[in-house]
Coordinates of C-alpha atoms in Angstrom, one line a residue:
M1 CA 88.4 97.2 -59.0
P2 CA 88.2 96.4 -62.7
K3 CA 86.3 93.8 -64.0
A4 CA 88.0 90.6 -65.0
R5 CA 87.3 89.7 -68.6
S6 CA 86.9 86.3 -69.4
S7 CA 88.4 84.7 -72.2
I8 CA 85.8 82.0 -72.2
K9 CA 83.0 82.8 -74.8
H10 CA 79.5 81.5 -74.2
A11 CA 78.2 79.0 -76.4
E12 CA 74.8 79.0 -77.6
L13 CA 73.1 75.9 -76.3
K14 CA 70.9 74.4 -79.1
A15 CA 69.2 70.7 -78.8
P16 CA 69.7 68.6 -81.6
E17 CA 66.9 68.8 -84.2
G18 CA 65.5 65.6 -83.5
I19 CA 65.0 66.3 -79.7
V20 CA 63.1 69.4 -80.5
R21 CA 60.7 67.6 -83.0
C22 CA 60.0 65.0 -80.4
L23 CA 59.3 67.7 -77.8
T24 CA 57.1 69.5 -79.9
A25 CA 55.2 66.3 -80.6
I26 CA 54.8 65.3 -76.9
R27 CA 53.3 68.8 -76.2
H28 CA 50.8 68.3 -79.4
L29 CA 49.7 64.9 -78.0
F30 CA 49.3 66.7 -74.5
L31 CA 47.3 69.5 -76.1
V32 CA 45.0 66.8 -77.9
A33 CA 44.8 64.6 -74.9
M34 CA 43.6 67.7 -72.9
L35 CA 40.9 68.5 -75.5
L36 CA 39.6 65.0 -75.6
S37 CA 39.4 64.7 -72.0
I38 CA 37.3 68.1 -71.9
A39 CA 34.9 66.5 -74.7
V40 CA 34.4 63.2 -73.5
P41 CA 30.8 64.0 -71.9
V42 CA 29.7 65.0 -75.6
I43 CA 30.8 62.0 -77.5
A44 CA 27.4 60.0 -75.9
H45 CA 25.0 61.8 -78.3
P46 CA 26.9 64.3 -80.5
M47 CA 23.4 65.7 -81.9
G48 CA 21.7 66.3 -78.0
N49 CA 19.8 64.4 -75.5
F50 CA 16.7 64.8 -78.2
S51 CA 18.2 62.9 -81.0
V52 CA 17.6 59.8 -82.7
N53 CA 20.5 58.3 -84.7
H54 CA 20.2 55.7 -87.5
Y55 CA 22.7 53.2 -88.8
S56 CA 22.2 51.0 -91.7
G57 CA 24.8 48.2 -92.7
I58 CA 23.9 46.3 -96.1
T59 CA 25.8 43.3 -97.1
L60 CA 25.2 41.9 -100.4
T61 CA 26.3 38.3 -101.5
R62 CA 25.3 36.2 -104.5
A63 CA 22.8 34.2 -102.2
Q64 CA 21.4 36.8 -99.9
I65 CA 21.3 40.3 -98.6
E66 CA 21.4 41.3 -95.0
L67 CA 20.6 44.4 -93.3
L68 CA 21.9 45.4 -89.8
Y69 CA 19.6 48.1 -88.9
I70 CA 20.6 50.2 -85.7
I71 CA 18.4 52.9 -83.9
D72 CA 20.1 54.9 -81.2
M73 CA 17.6 57.3 -78.9
A74 CA 19.2 59.7 -76.5
E75 CA 17.7 60.1 -73.1
I76 CA 14.4 62.2 -74.0
P77 CA 13.1 60.2 -76.9
T78 CA 14.2 56.7 -74.8
F79 CA 12.1 58.2 -72.0
Q80 CA 9.0 58.8 -74.0
E81 CA 9.2 55.6 -75.8
L82 CA 9.4 53.7 -72.4
Q83 CA 6.6 55.8 -70.9
A84 CA 4.4 55.1 -74.2
A85 CA 5.2 51.3 -74.2
G86 CA 5.0 50.7 -70.5
L87 CA 8.4 49.6 -70.2
K88 CA 11.1 49.5 -67.9
A89 CA 14.9 50.2 -69.1
D90 CA 15.6 46.4 -68.9
P91 CA 16.3 44.2 -71.4
R92 CA 14.9 41.5 -69.0
D93 CA 11.7 43.1 -68.9
P94 CA 9.2 40.4 -69.8
H95 CA 7.5 42.7 -72.4
I96 CA 10.8 43.2 -74.3
S97 CA 10.4 40.4 -76.4
T98 CA 6.5 41.2 -77.6
Y99 CA 7.8 44.7 -77.8
L100 CA 10.5 44.2 -80.1
T101 CA 8.6 42.3 -82.7
A102 CA 6.4 45.3 -82.6
K103 CA 9.0 47.7 -83.5
A104 CA 10.5 45.7 -86.1
D105 CA 7.5 45.3 -87.8
E106 CA 7.0 49.6 -87.5
F107 CA 10.6 49.7 -88.3
W108 CA 10.0 47.7 -91.6
R109 CA 6.9 49.7 -92.7
G110 CA 9.0 52.9 -92.8
I111 CA 11.9 51.0 -94.8
S112 CA 12.3 50.2 -98.5
L113 CA 14.7 48.0 -100.3
K114 CA 14.4 46.9 -103.8
L115 CA 17.1 45.3 -106.2
D116 CA 16.7 45.9 -109.8
G117 CA 13.3 47.4 -108.9
R118 CA 11.7 44.2 -107.1
P119 CA 10.9 44.7 -103.5
L120 CA 12.8 42.5 -101.3
E121 CA 10.9 40.5 -98.5
L122 CA 13.2 41.0 -95.3
E123 CA 12.8 38.6 -92.6
C124 CA 13.8 39.6 -89.3
A125 CA 16.6 37.1 -88.0
E126 CA 17.6 38.9 -84.4
R127 CA 16.2 41.5 -82.4
Q128 CA 17.8 43.1 -79.5
V129 CA 17.4 46.1 -77.1
I130 CA 20.1 47.7 -74.5
F131 CA 19.8 50.7 -72.3
P132 CA 23.2 52.4 -71.8
P133 CA 23.4 55.0 -69.2
G134 CA 23.2 58.6 -70.7
A135 CA 23.5 61.9 -69.2
G136 CA 22.1 62.5 -65.3
G137 CA 21.8 58.7 -64.9
L138 CA 18.8 58.5 -67.3
P139 CA 18.6 55.7 -69.8
T140 CA 19.2 55.3 -73.5
M141 CA 18.0 53.3 -75.9
K142 CA 19.9 51.2 -78.6
F143 CA 17.6 49.1 -81.0
G144 CA 19.7 46.3 -83.1
F145 CA 18.0 44.4 -85.9
T146 CA 19.5 42.1 -88.6
C147 CA 17.3 40.9 -91.1
R148 CA 17.9 38.7 -94.5
A149 CA 16.3 38.2 -97.7
P150 CA 17.3 35.4 -99.9
L151 CA 18.4 36.2 -103.7
T152 CA 17.7 34.0 -106.7
R153 CA 18.7 34.3 -110.0
L154 CA 21.4 36.8 -109.3
T155 CA 23.8 37.0 -112.2
F156 CA 27.1 38.4 -112.4
S157 CA 26.1 41.6 -114.1
R158 CA 24.9 45.0 -113.0
H159 CA 22.3 45.2 -110.5
R160 CA 20.6 48.3 -108.7
L161 CA 19.8 48.4 -104.8
E162 CA 17.5 51.1 -103.7
Y163 CA 17.5 51.6 -100.2
H164 CA 15.0 54.2 -98.5
D165 CA 14.6 54.8 -94.5
D166 CA 11.6 56.8 -93.7
N167 CA 11.7 56.1 -90.1
F168 CA 12.1 59.3 -87.8
P169 CA 12.2 61.5 -90.8
G170 CA 13.8 65.3 -90.2

């Protein structure tokens, strides 16, 4: 039997261009989400379990200069520091206040802050420590210090601010 020929031509089905772009974007977002879900454990300490990370935020006004100083210790340096200080990873430990005062003094010896060549006398207004959980259930330690120095005779002219942090070199 001869095959019947169809007079109906098959039309190519094409999705509208906007839908194609939308589907491509959804695929890309899905891929990024998958990659991020795999990378989450690495975000805690991108430099590894031995890292000590620094952050210094300096705010300058006509009346004062403020330094926010944060030290973030990964699991291994936290363990070593807690052992050396005889502390528990608990901000309510009765020895934490004395420890934070001593650490603030130690850190300030490693910091130099000068305005127009003159050293600024920073006074520590706030001291905090937290112990976020790290890899394998080990604690990490984050110090936060806010220090201020009053500024006198500061005029609307050009000034030079010099800052050096020599704590935990390398």
